[in-house]
C-alpha cells in the first residue's frame, strides 16, 4: 500500500461532517483540539477490510482465535524488539476496561493505587470504580524533560501501595520513558509487592527522535510485576471500534490476567478486531507517514507557542500528538481552557482534570491539519495579546 498525499489535510468544515463527540460537542465555530482523536481518514487497508466486512454482512460476534495475538506479536517484534507470547495476549473492549478489570480482580476495595500527575484523567475514574484510594506522586518537571519521582514512588510504595498506574508514553506531557527509568520502577515495585499496570495505548506514536520502550521488555522483574494494556486505537484512530489487548510477560502476570471473567474478553468489538489485525499487520507504512506529519506538527506547535504564547512553559512531546501548555503566566486561572473556549473559540482540555498539578495548564491536540493548528494558536495568541 502506498500512501499518497498528506494524512492530516482535513479543514475545519470537512471534519464537521463527522458525528463523534470530538466534532459535535461544541458549536461549529469552535476549533476542536481536545479529545484524543485524529483529523484523518482511515488507513486504506483498514478501510478496505471494514468495507469488505460490511459487503459480506460480517457483523456478528468476534472470533477469539490467534489472528489478533499473532498480529500484535509480529508488530511488537518488528518495531519494538518485544517478543510477545501470543498465548499471553487477551482482547478487551478498550484500554480502560482492561485496566479497570485488572485492578478490580487483583486488588481489594480500599487498596492504594498510585499515579503520577499530570496524567490521563480516567486513571482517577478507574481507581474510583474499584473503590481504591488514590495516591498522587507527581512527575518532576526539569528544564528539558519530565521525569518520574522515584524517591516519591519509593515512599508511596513503602506506605502500603498495592498498584501503580504507569502511562507509557506519558499523557499529557508526551514523555517516552527510558529503559533505565522503567527498570528502576520495576525494582521498586518488586521490593514492595506493587502491581504495575502499564497503559501503553500511545505506543505506536513515538515521534521522530524517540523510541517507545515497552515496560515488559526492560527486565525479568518488570515481566513479573507488570501487565501491559495497549491498542491500535490511538495510532490508527480506531477508538470507536472497541478493541484493545492485555499482554502478560510471565506466568505470574498471566495468572493476574486470568482472574478477569471470560465475558470481558468476549465483549470486544468484531469490527475493532478486524481493524486492529490489519493495523498491526498491514498498517505500518500509513503509521510511518502519520508519525512524520505529527512530528512536523510538533515542530510547528513549538514555533506557534514561541510566537503567540511566549510566556507559556512548554516542553515538546517525544510521543503522542498532545501538547501540554502551562499558561499560568497569563493569569487565566486554574482552568484556562474555559476562557480559551469562550473567547478564542478553541476547545482544549482543562489542565486540572489531569490532577492538581494541572492547574493553570491545558492540553492541546495537534493531530490536525497545519492550517487548523495555526488558526487555533493565532486565536489563543490574540487572546493573550489582548491581556
Short mmCIF file of C-alpha atoms in Angstrom, two decimals:
data_model
loop_
_atom_site.label_atom_id
_atom_site.label_comp_id
_atom_site.label_asym_id
_atom_site.label_seq_id
_atom_site.Cartn_x
_atom_site.Cartn_y
_atom_site.Cartn_z
CA UNK A 1 0.00 0.00 0.00
CA UNK A 2 1.33 3.42 -0.94
CA UNK A 3 0.05 6.39 0.99
CA UNK A 4 -0.41 9.41 -1.26
CA UNK A 5 -0.93 12.98 -0.15
CA UNK A 6 -0.90 14.30 3.39
CA UNK A 7 -2.82 12.42 6.05
CA UNK A 8 -3.71 15.48 8.11
CA UNK A 9 -5.36 17.63 5.45
CA UNK A 10 -9.00 17.95 6.55
CA UNK A 11 -10.15 21.52 7.07
CA UNK A 12 -12.48 22.71 9.81
CA UNK A 13 -15.55 22.42 7.57
CA UNK A 14 -14.79 18.89 6.40
CA UNK A 15 -14.31 17.46 9.86
CA UNK A 16 -17.71 18.82 10.91
CA UNK A 17 -19.34 16.09 8.85
CA UNK A 18 -18.23 13.61 11.50
CA UNK A 19 -20.60 12.68 14.30
CA UNK A 20 -18.20 11.56 17.06
CA UNK A 21 -18.00 13.65 20.21
CA UNK A 22 -14.83 15.48 19.19
CA UNK A 23 -16.65 17.25 16.40
CA UNK A 24 -20.17 17.53 17.81
CA UNK A 25 -19.51 18.53 21.42
CA UNK A 26 -19.11 22.22 20.55
CA UNK A 27 -20.63 24.79 18.20
CA UNK A 28 -19.50 24.87 14.57
CA UNK A 29 -17.31 27.96 15.08
CA UNK A 30 -15.18 26.18 17.70
CA UNK A 31 -11.95 24.50 16.58
CA UNK A 32 -11.91 21.09 18.33
CA UNK A 33 -8.38 20.36 19.56
CA UNK A 34 -9.32 18.46 22.68
CA UNK A 35 -10.16 14.73 22.90
CA UNK A 36 -7.55 12.31 21.51
CA UNK A 37 -8.92 11.62 18.05
CA UNK A 38 -7.04 12.46 14.87
CA UNK A 39 -8.35 14.56 11.98
CA UNK A 40 -7.54 11.96 9.35
CA UNK A 41 -9.18 9.40 7.12
CA UNK A 42 -8.78 5.72 7.92
CA UNK A 43 -5.68 3.96 6.70
CA UNK A 44 -6.65 2.44 3.31
CA UNK A 45 -6.03 -1.21 4.31
CA UNK A 46 -8.28 -0.78 7.33
CA UNK A 47 -10.99 1.00 5.36
CA UNK A 48 -10.90 -1.76 2.73
CA UNK A 49 -11.17 -4.52 5.34
CA UNK A 50 -14.14 -2.89 7.06
CA UNK A 51 -15.86 -2.21 3.73
CA UNK A 52 -15.47 -5.87 2.82
CA UNK A 53 -16.97 -6.91 6.15
CA UNK A 54 -19.97 -4.65 5.51
CA UNK A 55 -20.36 -6.08 1.98
CA UNK A 56 -20.45 -9.58 3.44
CA UNK A 57 -22.75 -8.65 6.29
CA UNK A 58 -19.94 -9.80 8.57
CA UNK A 59 -21.30 -8.00 11.63
CA UNK A 60 -21.59 -10.84 14.14
CA UNK A 61 -19.66 -11.88 17.20
CA UNK A 62 -15.86 -11.81 17.17
CA UNK A 63 -13.78 -14.94 16.70
CA UNK A 64 -11.25 -15.13 19.54
CA UNK A 65 -8.54 -17.01 17.67
CA UNK A 66 -4.82 -16.45 17.14
CA UNK A 67 -5.08 -13.77 14.45
CA UNK A 68 -5.08 -10.77 16.78
CA UNK A 69 -2.36 -12.01 19.18
CA UNK A 70 -0.18 -13.07 16.26
CA UNK A 71 -0.59 -9.70 14.52
CA UNK A 72 0.34 -7.79 17.69
CA UNK A 73 3.30 -10.08 18.34
CA UNK A 74 4.58 -9.54 14.81
CA UNK A 75 4.34 -5.76 15.05
CA UNK A 76 5.89 -5.66 18.53
CA UNK A 77 8.85 -7.79 17.48
CA UNK A 78 9.47 -5.73 14.36
CA UNK A 79 9.02 -2.24 15.79
CA UNK A 80 9.88 -2.56 19.49
CA UNK A 81 12.04 -5.71 19.71
CA UNK A 82 9.40 -7.03 22.08
CA UNK A 83 8.99 -10.79 21.99
CA UNK A 84 5.35 -11.39 22.94
CA UNK A 85 4.00 -14.87 23.53
CA UNK A 86 0.63 -14.82 21.69
CA UNK A 87 -0.75 -17.23 24.29
CA UNK A 88 -0.37 -14.43 26.84
CA UNK A 89 -2.46 -11.90 24.89
CA UNK A 90 -6.18 -11.41 25.51
CA UNK A 91 -8.54 -8.90 23.84
CA UNK A 92 -10.63 -6.39 25.80
CA UNK A 93 -13.06 -3.74 24.55
CA UNK A 94 -10.68 -0.87 25.31
CA UNK A 95 -7.71 0.04 27.47
CA UNK A 96 -9.94 1.47 30.17
CA UNK A 97 -11.80 -1.83 30.54
CA UNK A 98 -8.51 -3.71 30.65
CA UNK A 99 -7.01 -1.51 33.35
CA UNK A 100 -10.20 -1.43 35.41
CA UNK A 101 -10.65 -5.19 35.29
CA UNK A 102 -7.02 -5.82 36.22
CA UNK A 103 -7.42 -3.58 39.26
CA UNK A 104 -10.83 -4.91 40.24
CA UNK A 105 -9.76 -8.55 40.06
CA UNK A 106 -6.35 -8.18 41.72
CA UNK A 107 -6.95 -5.56 44.41
CA UNK A 108 -9.32 -5.14 47.31
CA UNK A 109 -11.59 -2.12 47.91
CA UNK A 110 -9.62 0.47 49.82
CA UNK A 111 -6.25 -0.58 48.40
CA UNK A 112 -3.93 2.27 47.47
CA UNK A 113 -3.34 2.99 43.79
CA UNK A 114 -0.50 5.35 42.88
CA UNK A 115 -0.49 7.67 39.85
CA UNK A 116 1.89 10.39 38.70
CA UNK A 117 0.15 13.60 37.69
CA UNK A 118 -0.36 15.25 35.36
CA UNK A 119 -1.85 12.08 33.97
CA UNK A 120 -4.71 10.82 31.82
CA UNK A 121 -7.93 11.77 33.68
CA UNK A 122 -9.60 8.32 33.54
CA UNK A 123 -6.84 7.00 35.84
CA UNK A 124 -8.77 8.72 38.63
CA UNK A 125 -12.08 7.27 37.42
CA UNK A 126 -10.73 3.74 37.07
CA UNK A 127 -9.34 3.84 40.61
CA UNK A 128 -12.66 5.09 41.95
CA UNK A 129 -14.51 2.28 40.15
CA UNK A 130 -12.70 -0.34 42.17
CA UNK A 131 -13.06 1.84 45.29
CA UNK A 132 -9.34 2.30 45.61
CA UNK A 133 -7.56 5.07 47.49
CA UNK A 134 -5.65 7.21 45.01
CA UNK A 135 -2.16 8.45 45.90
CA UNK A 136 -0.52 11.03 43.65
CA UNK A 137 3.26 11.17 43.26
CA UNK A 138 3.59 13.95 40.67
CA UNK A 139 6.05 13.88 37.82
CA UNK A 140 9.09 16.12 38.15
CA UNK A 141 9.44 18.85 35.54
CA UNK A 142 13.01 19.70 34.63
CA UNK A 143 14.27 22.32 32.25
CA UNK A 144 14.41 19.86 29.35
CA UNK A 145 12.25 16.87 30.28
CA UNK A 146 9.80 15.32 32.70
CA UNK A 147 10.95 12.50 34.98
CA UNK A 148 9.43 10.00 37.38
CA UNK A 149 9.87 10.89 41.05
CA UNK A 150 11.47 7.61 42.06
CA UNK A 151 12.10 8.75 45.63
CA UNK A 152 8.46 9.76 45.96
CA UNK A 153 7.36 6.45 44.48
CA UNK A 154 9.52 4.54 46.94
CA UNK A 155 7.87 6.37 49.83
CA UNK A 156 4.37 5.73 48.45
CA UNK A 157 5.10 2.05 47.76
CA UNK A 158 6.61 1.61 51.23
CA UNK A 159 3.49 3.15 52.74
CA UNK A 160 1.34 0.28 51.52
CA UNK A 161 0.53 0.88 47.85
CA UNK A 162 -0.97 -2.07 46.01
CA UNK A 163 -0.70 -0.85 42.41
CA UNK A 164 0.89 1.79 40.22
CA UNK A 165 -0.73 3.02 37.02
CA UNK A 166 2.03 3.76 34.53
CA UNK A 167 1.25 5.92 31.49
CA UNK A 168 3.82 4.96 28.85
CA UNK A 169 4.27 7.11 26.79
CA UNK A 170 3.03 9.73 29.20
CA UNK A 171 -0.24 11.54 28.51
CA UNK A 172 -0.44 14.58 28.61
CA UNK A 173 3.26 15.50 28.80
CA UNK A 174 4.37 13.22 25.96
CA UNK A 175 7.43 11.75 27.67
CA UNK A 176 8.74 8.45 26.31
CA UNK A 177 10.15 6.69 29.37
CA UNK A 178 13.66 5.23 29.04
CA UNK A 179 14.59 1.64 29.85
CA UNK A 180 16.64 2.67 32.90
CA UNK A 181 13.71 4.58 34.40
CA UNK A 182 11.29 1.74 33.78
CA UNK A 183 13.75 -0.80 35.19
CA UNK A 184 14.15 1.26 38.36
CA UNK A 185 10.36 1.45 38.68
CA UNK A 186 10.10 -2.32 38.30
CA UNK A 187 12.68 -2.92 41.03
CA UNK A 188 10.77 -0.65 43.42
CA UNK A 189 7.52 -2.44 42.61
CA UNK A 190 9.10 -5.83 43.25
CA UNK A 191 10.62 -4.68 46.54
CA UNK A 192 7.25 -3.57 47.90
CA UNK A 193 4.92 -6.02 46.17
CA UNK A 194 3.25 -3.44 43.90
CA UNK A 195 1.40 -4.38 40.70
CA UNK A 196 2.35 -2.15 37.75
CA UNK A 197 -0.40 -1.75 35.17
CA UNK A 198 1.09 -0.07 32.11
CA UNK A 199 -1.31 1.88 29.89
CA UNK A 200 0.65 1.83 26.63
CA UNK A 201 -2.09 2.96 24.28
CA UNK A 202 0.12 5.61 22.65
CA UNK A 203 2.90 3.07 21.98
CA UNK A 204 2.72 3.40 18.16
CA UNK A 205 3.11 7.17 18.39
CA UNK A 206 6.73 7.72 19.33
CA UNK A 207 7.65 10.77 17.28
CA UNK A 208 10.82 11.35 15.28
CA UNK A 209 13.89 11.25 17.51
CA UNK A 210 12.27 9.00 20.13
CA UNK A 211 11.64 5.29 20.63
CA UNK A 212 8.87 3.60 22.59
CA UNK A 213 10.19 1.21 25.25
CA UNK A 214 7.58 -1.36 26.38
CA UNK A 215 7.59 -1.80 30.15
CA UNK A 216 7.67 -5.58 29.87
CA UNK A 217 10.90 -5.53 27.85
CA UNK A 218 13.17 -3.86 30.39
CA UNK A 219 13.79 -6.77 32.78
CA UNK A 220 12.60 -10.09 34.13
CA UNK A 221 11.46 -8.14 37.18
CA UNK A 222 9.21 -5.94 35.05
CA UNK A 223 7.66 -9.01 33.49
CA UNK A 224 6.90 -10.39 36.96
CA UNK A 225 5.37 -7.23 38.45
CA UNK A 226 3.75 -5.72 35.37
CA UNK A 227 0.95 -6.16 32.89
CA UNK A 228 0.62 -4.10 29.69
CA UNK A 229 -2.62 -2.86 28.17
CA UNK A 230 -2.34 -1.37 24.70
CA UNK A 231 -4.26 -0.87 21.47
CA UNK A 232 -4.05 0.31 17.89
CA UNK A 233 -6.79 2.82 18.63
CA UNK A 234 -4.61 5.93 19.01
CA UNK A 235 -2.04 5.05 16.37
CA UNK A 236 -4.67 4.39 13.69
CA UNK A 237 -7.64 6.39 15.04
CA UNK A 238 -9.88 3.41 15.86
CA UNK A 239 -11.22 4.33 19.30
CA UNK A 240 -14.88 3.86 18.36
CA UNK A 241 -14.33 0.28 17.20
CA UNK A 242 -13.55 -1.10 20.67
CA UNK A 243 -10.56 -3.38 20.70
CA UNK A 244 -7.51 -3.40 22.98
CA UNK A 245 -5.14 -6.09 24.23
CA UNK A 246 -3.81 -7.15 27.61
CA UNK A 247 -0.30 -8.61 27.50
CA UNK A 248 1.29 -10.70 30.26
CA UNK A 249 5.02 -11.32 30.21
CA UNK A 250 5.25 -14.07 32.81
CA UNK A 251 3.25 -16.84 34.45
CA UNK A 252 2.69 -14.57 37.45
CA UNK A 253 1.24 -11.83 35.28
CA UNK A 254 -0.78 -14.31 33.26
CA UNK A 255 -2.38 -15.57 36.48
CA UNK A 256 -3.42 -11.99 37.26
CA UNK A 257 -4.96 -11.68 33.80
CA UNK A 258 -6.85 -14.96 34.15
CA UNK A 259 -8.75 -13.59 37.14
CA UNK A 260 -10.72 -11.44 34.71
CA UNK A 261 -14.02 -13.03 33.71
CA UNK A 262 -14.05 -14.58 30.24
CA UNK A 263 -17.06 -12.46 29.27
CA UNK A 264 -14.86 -9.35 29.32
CA UNK A 265 -12.68 -10.83 26.59
CA UNK A 266 -15.71 -11.89 24.57
CA UNK A 267 -17.11 -8.33 24.68
CA UNK A 268 -14.52 -6.92 22.28
CA UNK A 269 -15.94 -5.38 19.09
CA UNK A 270 -15.81 -7.57 15.98
CA UNK A 271 -15.04 -4.60 13.72
CA UNK A 272 -12.45 -3.48 16.26
CA UNK A 273 -10.69 -6.82 16.00
CA UNK A 274 -10.77 -6.80 12.20
CA UNK A 275 -9.38 -3.26 12.05
CA UNK A 276 -6.74 -3.91 14.70
CA UNK A 277 -5.44 -7.04 12.98
CA UNK A 278 -4.96 -5.02 9.80
CA UNK A 279 -3.35 -2.12 11.69
CA UNK A 280 -0.74 -4.34 13.32
CA UNK A 281 -0.10 -6.42 10.20
CA UNK A 282 -0.55 -4.05 7.25
CA UNK A 283 -0.74 -0.52 8.65
CA UNK A 284 2.93 0.27 9.14
CA UNK A 285 3.50 2.45 6.09
CA UNK A 286 0.46 4.57 6.93
CA UNK A 287 1.58 4.89 10.55
CA UNK A 288 5.06 5.93 9.46
CA UNK A 289 3.66 8.75 7.36
CA UNK A 290 1.34 9.79 10.17
CA UNK A 291 4.30 9.99 12.54
CA UNK A 292 6.25 12.10 10.06
CA UNK A 293 3.38 14.55 9.77
CA UNK A 294 2.74 14.60 13.51
CA UNK A 295 6.43 15.27 14.11
CA UNK A 296 6.20 18.23 11.72
CA UNK A 297 3.12 19.46 13.57
CA UNK A 298 5.02 19.16 16.84
CA UNK A 299 7.69 21.49 15.45
CA UNK A 300 5.01 23.82 14.12
CA UNK A 301 3.36 23.94 17.54
CA UNK A 302 6.68 24.86 19.15
CA UNK A 303 7.05 27.74 16.70
CA UNK A 304 3.48 28.88 17.27
CA UNK A 305 3.86 28.78 21.05
CA UNK A 306 7.04 30.85 20.83
CA UNK A 307 5.32 33.36 18.57
CA UNK A 308 1.88 33.64 20.15
CA UNK A 309 2.32 32.48 23.76
CA UNK A 310 5.90 33.43 24.63
CA UNK A 311 5.23 33.35 28.38
CA UNK A 312 3.95 29.77 28.30
CA UNK A 313 6.02 26.91 29.69
CA UNK A 314 6.13 24.12 27.14
CA UNK A 315 8.26 21.03 26.58
CA UNK A 316 7.65 19.46 23.14
CA UNK A 317 6.47 15.85 23.48
CA UNK A 318 8.56 12.86 22.47
CA UNK A 319 5.44 10.81 21.77
CA UNK A 320 1.67 11.17 21.33
CA UNK A 321 0.06 14.05 19.43
CA UNK A 322 -0.65 16.06 22.55
CA UNK A 323 0.95 19.28 23.77
CA UNK A 324 0.94 20.31 27.44
CA UNK A 325 0.94 24.08 27.93
CA UNK A 326 1.48 25.80 31.27
CA UNK A 327 -0.33 29.13 30.87
CA UNK A 328 -0.04 30.26 34.49
CA UNK A 329 1.86 33.39 33.46
CA UNK A 330 -1.22 34.71 31.64
CA UNK A 331 -3.39 34.83 34.73
CA UNK A 332 -6.28 32.88 33.20
CA UNK A 333 -6.98 31.00 36.41
CA UNK A 334 -6.73 27.33 37.28
CA UNK A 335 -8.66 26.33 34.16
CA UNK A 336 -7.50 28.49 31.22
CA UNK A 337 -9.38 26.23 28.79
CA UNK A 338 -12.62 27.91 29.87
CA UNK A 339 -11.51 31.34 28.72
CA UNK A 340 -9.90 29.89 25.59
CA UNK A 341 -13.19 28.25 24.65
CA UNK A 342 -15.37 31.23 25.48
CA UNK A 343 -13.26 33.98 23.92
CA UNK A 344 -10.95 32.29 21.38
CA UNK A 345 -13.44 29.58 20.34
CA UNK A 346 -10.89 26.78 20.60
CA UNK A 347 -11.70 23.63 22.56
CA UNK A 348 -8.72 22.28 24.52
CA UNK A 349 -8.60 20.09 27.61
CA UNK A 350 -8.76 21.58 31.12
CA UNK A 351 -5.49 21.09 32.98
CA UNK A 352 -7.00 20.32 36.41
CA UNK A 353 -8.70 17.21 35.02
CA UNK A 354 -5.19 15.71 34.80
CA UNK A 355 -4.65 16.21 38.53
CA UNK A 356 -3.88 19.04 40.91
CA UNK A 357 -0.57 19.68 39.15
CA UNK A 358 -2.57 20.65 36.06
CA UNK A 359 -3.83 23.93 37.50
CA UNK A 360 -3.10 26.76 35.08
CA UNK A 361 -2.38 24.31 32.27
CA UNK A 362 -4.14 22.92 29.24
CA UNK A 363 -3.70 20.07 26.76
CA UNK A 364 -3.90 20.66 23.04
CA UNK A 365 -4.34 18.01 20.34
CA UNK A 366 -2.15 18.70 17.30
CA UNK A 367 -3.32 15.72 15.20
CA UNK A 368 -4.95 18.08 12.72
CA UNK A 369 -4.03 19.96 9.60
CA UNK A 370 -1.26 22.57 9.95
CA UNK A 371 -3.81 25.16 8.87
CA UNK A 372 -6.23 24.30 11.69
CA UNK A 373 -3.40 24.20 14.24
CA UNK A 374 -2.10 27.57 13.08
CA UNK A 375 -5.54 29.18 13.24
CA UNK A 376 -6.15 27.78 16.72
CA UNK A 377 -2.89 29.14 18.06
CA UNK A 378 -3.44 32.50 16.39
CA UNK A 379 -6.82 32.73 18.12
CA UNK A 380 -5.31 31.86 21.51
CA UNK A 381 -2.43 34.24 20.85
CA UNK A 382 -4.85 37.07 20.11
CA UNK A 383 -6.49 36.40 23.48
CA UNK A 384 -3.10 36.61 25.17
CA UNK A 385 -2.22 39.81 23.35
CA UNK A 386 -5.49 41.39 24.46
CA UNK A 387 -4.48 40.87 28.09
#
